[in-house]
């Protein structure tokens, strides 16, 4: 009955002019019917009657069931609609009545009335009227409920509050209420501080109002208001008892303020940032709220310094909760992706230094799965991660990380490199730019000096292969991937790491077939680098690569339809150079036909470049490298020559005289082409090869590697006296000597220079040799490099060649100190036959000089020489030269001082080992014939075992020489002389008697063949018979 009575009053309200008092008591009655103990007191600050009423609600309505029955009855009637219409339509409703109406209406769902109302302007005016009620402190409930109504209106898109004139009043009310809460109790946001009935929480309403005013009303905040707002929000965020709604609203408020530049740079802004970070740990279950938090922090860190590392850890941990392959019932796919996008953007903002970039890359972010999220595509339908579109912001973050970390050689561990590679592959579909950026990062950051280079480079290559396979039609992506492959393969070449790159080569060739001339440059660059990696390619793939290089080189060199392209032609030449790094194996795989085509293309390219006005040194460098490698194979040399290789190489060298690489390889090619073929050498001379080598020595006088090749090439052309004199007259000897003098400490240059002079200077005019001061140069080289066997061998050989030129030459050599260097060489290289042979030969040639003659009879020198001969006596050449020098020493020594025990021992062993050498036997017998037995027995007793042994061996080798060469008079005569001398000493008779039978046979044969020897033979035989 009561409900019906109130309904009648409200129906006839406009027909009966009774004022707003009727409305007040009608709403008061309705509110009293529906309130319960939870609502508390229902009294208002004032009433139309001018005093407080005495109705005791607690006593009248103790029964909750009755309250719920009234609510149900009211909800089923038209009372709510009528009440809403009455307050909206009334032009003179007062604040007290309006407050009571709101208290009643907010017990029901009124969103639909707000959304469906045809009187929006009246509702907005009503709200503005309510907020103008004065004094403000007297109407806290009215203001509270009006703010709640505003929030409902904004939520239902019914209100456009941007034009409201009372926005500042709403703002001040909200700030006052929230400030009171934060000042009184920082932990009171879970309950209302202005009322304790079952209506919207005051703090929630005021925070929501503040958020709507900023985001939708675009209210202007002054500095003081901005600071107050930030202080309130930071306090709420730092309160662990705050609700998610309160945290979310505060974060929205801070986001709006920072996005519009409000309050930034203040201490309150820093506190707000700290509050958001504190609140993150309570926000892990709501991706939307996390997205707002990340977005807000992105704005904060752009202006305020925060500690990046802890924030990065929190961000990665929170995002990782949504990276598992499970269905989140309360979260949508869109929510999670928005959250992840904002997290990426935040990390991008934090990534201000290389150290922070490295921290992000190693924080675990890259390891987070990018596509396990199972999203709903409709009711009852779900799709798995296979339909996942990767987050574009992930790609942006990776681009920034790649830029920040690209120049750091030790940026990432192998695990992080692996994660980086996986991430780049997963993001290739969402952002080609990210894939390109990571390709560049891989090529730059994975450097050969890293310990894990082999493993990381292998992973990078695989990643690049996947990107090439994923974008077969995208020419720009193919270009980028091929360029990255080129850089990575170049690093692998530098490190010398073997790696299977056959798949990469195949993909590069496929890209060329797909895109043709558009991608020639990038394909060539990738292929030349890949062909330089140690990898066994099958013959089919190898042929395809070579044919590709032939095609592109011919097209851009010979074809009239395509302009000359230096970059592509250079890459084609580089492919040839790397392909033929092992010419023997390649020859077997490719065959002569392909080799013939390659050589023809290379030489033709040289001629085309020579006909152009501009120079193309890089093409010549790579082409020369190809020919240099091919020229190591005998079967390829004729191919090179037949295609005009000699002239092409010489002309190319003349056109690029300042390029050291071209000159070095050119000299190498010409030297190999010349080889031992006189005709080839003459062709090189006819092509002005000597002039080129002379120019090289002038232009590159300080480059040892270039000069060394030039010296060897000049030496190769010194085939006869005419050519040697031609080289010398062109200044060859002088230039070689000057270069050796300038680069005296370079071992390689000294070696090749001495070898060249040894070949050239043997029969040139002596005036040229004197002018070049070659004698001092050689001796200086020997002295500086006394321990270098190669230099000693070449230098001593040169000195030997010079020493046999004429009578005056030995004295010139001696005056430059060559004797000291010769003896030093014997001393330092006692076991090296190649050094000893020219050294001992030089001593023989110089033995006629006074200084050398004295040295040869000194005990120290004698011991040194005999020791060296004994150590190398098995070498025939040393045996011959050693016997010669010992013979000279015998002649130079006095009658009282001979070669001694060591010398005789060396001769005996030489004769024993080289028993078949007639020359050794002749020299040995000659030495033994001039050495009396006293010379090697005077200091030793017969019972000395070593002495007795050497005497026995001496008799044995003499008899062996006579038996071995019975027709050689010199051998027979010298042998008889030696035996005769031995027989004159009683101590030797016992040794001779051990070979009596053999000796009688040998001597009788000698007497029969050579009557001149009969007297000496009989003397020996008589001594033995007498004994």
Coordinates of N, CA, C and O in Angstrom, one line a residue, residues 50 156 250 324 412 490 620 649 682 772 922:
X50 N 12.2 22.3 8.4 CA 13.1 23.2 9.2 C 13.7 22.5 10.4 O 14.2 23.2 11.2
X156 N 28.4 5.1 -19.6 CA 27.4 4.7 -20.6 C 27.4 5.6 -21.8 O 26.5 5.6 -22.6
X250 N 44.2 5.4 -10.6 CA 45.4 6.3 -10.3 C 46.4 6.2 -11.4 O 47.0 7.2 -11.8
X324 N 52.9 -18.3 -21.0 CA 52.7 -19.8 -20.9 C 51.6 -20.2 -21.9 O 50.7 -19.4 -22.1
X412 N 77.0 -10.5 -25.8 CA 76.1 -11.5 -25.5 C 76.8 -12.9 -25.4 O 77.7 -13.1 -26.1
X490 N 82.3 -13.6 -44.2 CA 83.6 -13.0 -44.2 C 84.3 -13.2 -42.8 O 85.5 -13.4 -42.7
X620 N 91.3 -6.1 -60.7 CA 92.6 -6.7 -61.0 C 93.2 -7.5 -59.8 O 93.8 -8.6 -59.9
X649 N 98.6 -9.8 -67.7 CA 99.1 -9.6 -66.4 C 100.1 -8.4 -66.4 O 100.1 -7.6 -65.5
X682 N 111.1 -16.1 -72.0 CA 111.4 -15.2 -73.1 C 110.2 -14.4 -73.5 O 110.2 -13.2 -73.8
X772 N 127.1 -1.0 -57.2 CA 126.0 -1.3 -56.3 C 126.5 -1.7 -54.9 O 125.7 -1.8 -54.0
X922 N 139.9 -40.7 -54.5 CA 141.1 -40.1 -55.0 C 141.6 -39.0 -54.0 O 142.8 -38.9 -53.6

